[in-house]
XYZ file of C-alpha atoms in Angstrom:
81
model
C 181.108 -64.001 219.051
C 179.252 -61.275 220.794
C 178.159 -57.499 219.764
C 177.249 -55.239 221.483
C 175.674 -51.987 220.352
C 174.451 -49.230 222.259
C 172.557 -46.015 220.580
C 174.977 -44.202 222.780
C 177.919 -45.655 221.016
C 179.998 -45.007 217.572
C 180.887 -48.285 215.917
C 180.805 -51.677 217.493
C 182.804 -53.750 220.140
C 183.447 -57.484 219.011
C 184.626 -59.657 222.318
C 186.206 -63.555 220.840
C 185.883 -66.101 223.875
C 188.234 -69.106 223.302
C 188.256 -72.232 226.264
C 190.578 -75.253 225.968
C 189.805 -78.618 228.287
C 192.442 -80.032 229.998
C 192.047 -83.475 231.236
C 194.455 -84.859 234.560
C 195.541 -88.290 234.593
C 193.298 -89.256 237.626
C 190.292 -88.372 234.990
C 191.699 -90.061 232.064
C 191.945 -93.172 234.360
C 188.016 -92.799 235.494
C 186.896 -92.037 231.682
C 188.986 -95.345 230.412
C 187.665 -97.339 233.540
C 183.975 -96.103 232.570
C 185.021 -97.360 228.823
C 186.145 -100.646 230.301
C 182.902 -101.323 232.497
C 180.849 -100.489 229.177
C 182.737 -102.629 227.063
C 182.498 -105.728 229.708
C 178.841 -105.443 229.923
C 178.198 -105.470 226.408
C 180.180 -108.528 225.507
C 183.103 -105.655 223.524
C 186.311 -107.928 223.429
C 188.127 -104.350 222.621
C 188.049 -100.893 220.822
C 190.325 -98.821 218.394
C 190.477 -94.840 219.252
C 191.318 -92.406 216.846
C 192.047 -88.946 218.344
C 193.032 -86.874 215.554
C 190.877 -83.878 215.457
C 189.918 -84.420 211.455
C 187.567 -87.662 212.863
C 185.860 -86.613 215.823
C 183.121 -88.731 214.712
C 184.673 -91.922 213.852
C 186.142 -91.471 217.494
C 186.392 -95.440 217.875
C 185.090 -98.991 216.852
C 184.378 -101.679 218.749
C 185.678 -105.133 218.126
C 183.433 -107.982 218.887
C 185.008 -110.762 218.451
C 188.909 -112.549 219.731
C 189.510 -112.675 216.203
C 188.841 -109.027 215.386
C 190.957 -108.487 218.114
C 193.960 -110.374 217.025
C 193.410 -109.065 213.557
C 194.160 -105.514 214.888
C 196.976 -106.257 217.103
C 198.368 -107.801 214.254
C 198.297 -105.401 211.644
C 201.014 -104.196 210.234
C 201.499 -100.304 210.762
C 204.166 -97.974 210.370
C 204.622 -98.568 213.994
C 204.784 -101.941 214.710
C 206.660 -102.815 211.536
Protein backbone atom coordinates (compact mmCIF):
# COMPACT_ATOMS: atom_id res chain seq x y z
CA UNK A 1 0.00 0.00 0.00
CA UNK A 2 1.19 3.41 -0.91
CA UNK A 3 0.63 7.12 0.67
CA UNK A 4 1.12 9.80 -0.53
CA UNK A 5 1.15 13.14 1.25
CA UNK A 6 1.80 16.42 -0.01
CA UNK A 7 1.99 19.73 2.39
CA UNK A 8 -0.26 21.06 -0.29
CA UNK A 9 -2.87 18.50 0.42
CA UNK A 10 -5.85 17.89 3.13
CA UNK A 11 -5.96 14.27 4.21
CA UNK A 12 -4.33 11.38 2.48
CA UNK A 13 -4.75 9.27 -0.78
CA UNK A 14 -4.35 5.38 -0.17
CA UNK A 15 -3.84 3.54 -3.83
CA UNK A 16 -4.31 -0.84 -3.18
CA UNK A 17 -2.38 -2.62 -6.16
CA UNK A 18 -3.63 -6.26 -6.53
CA UNK A 19 -1.83 -8.70 -9.59
CA UNK A 20 -2.98 -12.29 -10.21
CA UNK A 21 -0.54 -14.82 -12.44
CA UNK A 22 -2.01 -16.67 -14.95
CA UNK A 23 -0.16 -19.56 -16.27
CA UNK A 24 -1.03 -21.04 -20.25
CA UNK A 25 -0.83 -24.59 -20.85
CA UNK A 26 2.30 -24.30 -23.15
CA UNK A 27 4.05 -22.99 -19.69
CA UNK A 28 2.61 -25.49 -17.44
CA UNK A 29 4.03 -28.10 -19.93
CA UNK A 30 7.74 -26.36 -19.82
CA UNK A 31 7.53 -25.94 -15.80
CA UNK A 32 6.44 -29.89 -15.45
CA UNK A 33 9.11 -30.83 -18.19
CA UNK A 34 11.79 -28.70 -16.08
CA UNK A 35 10.32 -30.83 -12.92
CA UNK A 36 10.80 -34.00 -14.90
CA UNK A 37 14.52 -33.28 -16.08
CA UNK A 38 15.25 -32.42 -12.25
CA UNK A 39 13.73 -35.36 -10.95
CA UNK A 40 15.68 -37.75 -13.63
CA UNK A 41 18.95 -36.33 -12.74
CA UNK A 42 18.65 -36.74 -9.20
CA UNK A 43 17.67 -40.37 -9.15
CA UNK A 44 13.54 -38.90 -7.91
CA UNK A 45 11.38 -42.03 -8.94
CA UNK A 46 8.31 -39.37 -8.44
CA UNK A 47 6.75 -36.40 -6.45
CA UNK A 48 3.37 -35.57 -4.65
CA UNK A 49 2.09 -31.74 -5.22
CA UNK A 50 -0.11 -30.12 -3.00
CA UNK A 51 -1.57 -26.85 -4.39
CA UNK A 52 -3.88 -25.67 -1.87
CA UNK A 53 -2.98 -22.22 -0.92
CA UNK A 54 -2.94 -23.10 3.14
CA UNK A 55 0.65 -25.19 2.25
CA UNK A 56 2.59 -23.19 0.01
CA UNK A 57 5.51 -24.52 1.72
CA UNK A 58 4.97 -28.13 1.85
CA UNK A 59 4.42 -27.55 -2.02
CA UNK A 60 5.64 -31.28 -2.75
CA UNK A 61 7.77 -34.38 -1.65
CA UNK A 62 9.81 -36.36 -3.45
CA UNK A 63 9.66 -40.10 -3.49
CA UNK A 64 12.85 -41.96 -3.76
CA UNK A 65 12.27 -45.12 -4.02
CA UNK A 66 9.67 -47.77 -6.52
CA UNK A 67 8.27 -48.67 -3.34
CA UNK A 68 7.43 -45.18 -2.10
CA UNK A 69 6.02 -44.86 -5.28
CA UNK A 70 3.67 -47.73 -5.27
CA UNK A 71 2.84 -46.92 -1.71
CA UNK A 72 1.29 -43.60 -2.94
CA UNK A 73 -0.45 -44.79 -5.93
CA UNK A 74 -1.90 -47.14 -3.74
CA UNK A 75 -3.32 -45.30 -1.06
CA UNK A 76 -6.55 -45.24 -0.43
CA UNK A 77 -8.18 -41.65 -0.79
CA UNK A 78 -11.49 -40.35 -1.03
CA UNK A 79 -10.78 -40.44 -4.66
CA UNK A 80 -9.59 -43.53 -5.64
CA UNK A 81 -11.80 -45.46 -3.23
Amino acid sequence: MAKIVDSSMDGELTIKVKAALTVDEDTFDTCVNIMMIYAREHGIKGMTLDFRKTAPSRLGRFLMSDEAVEDILGAKTKYNK
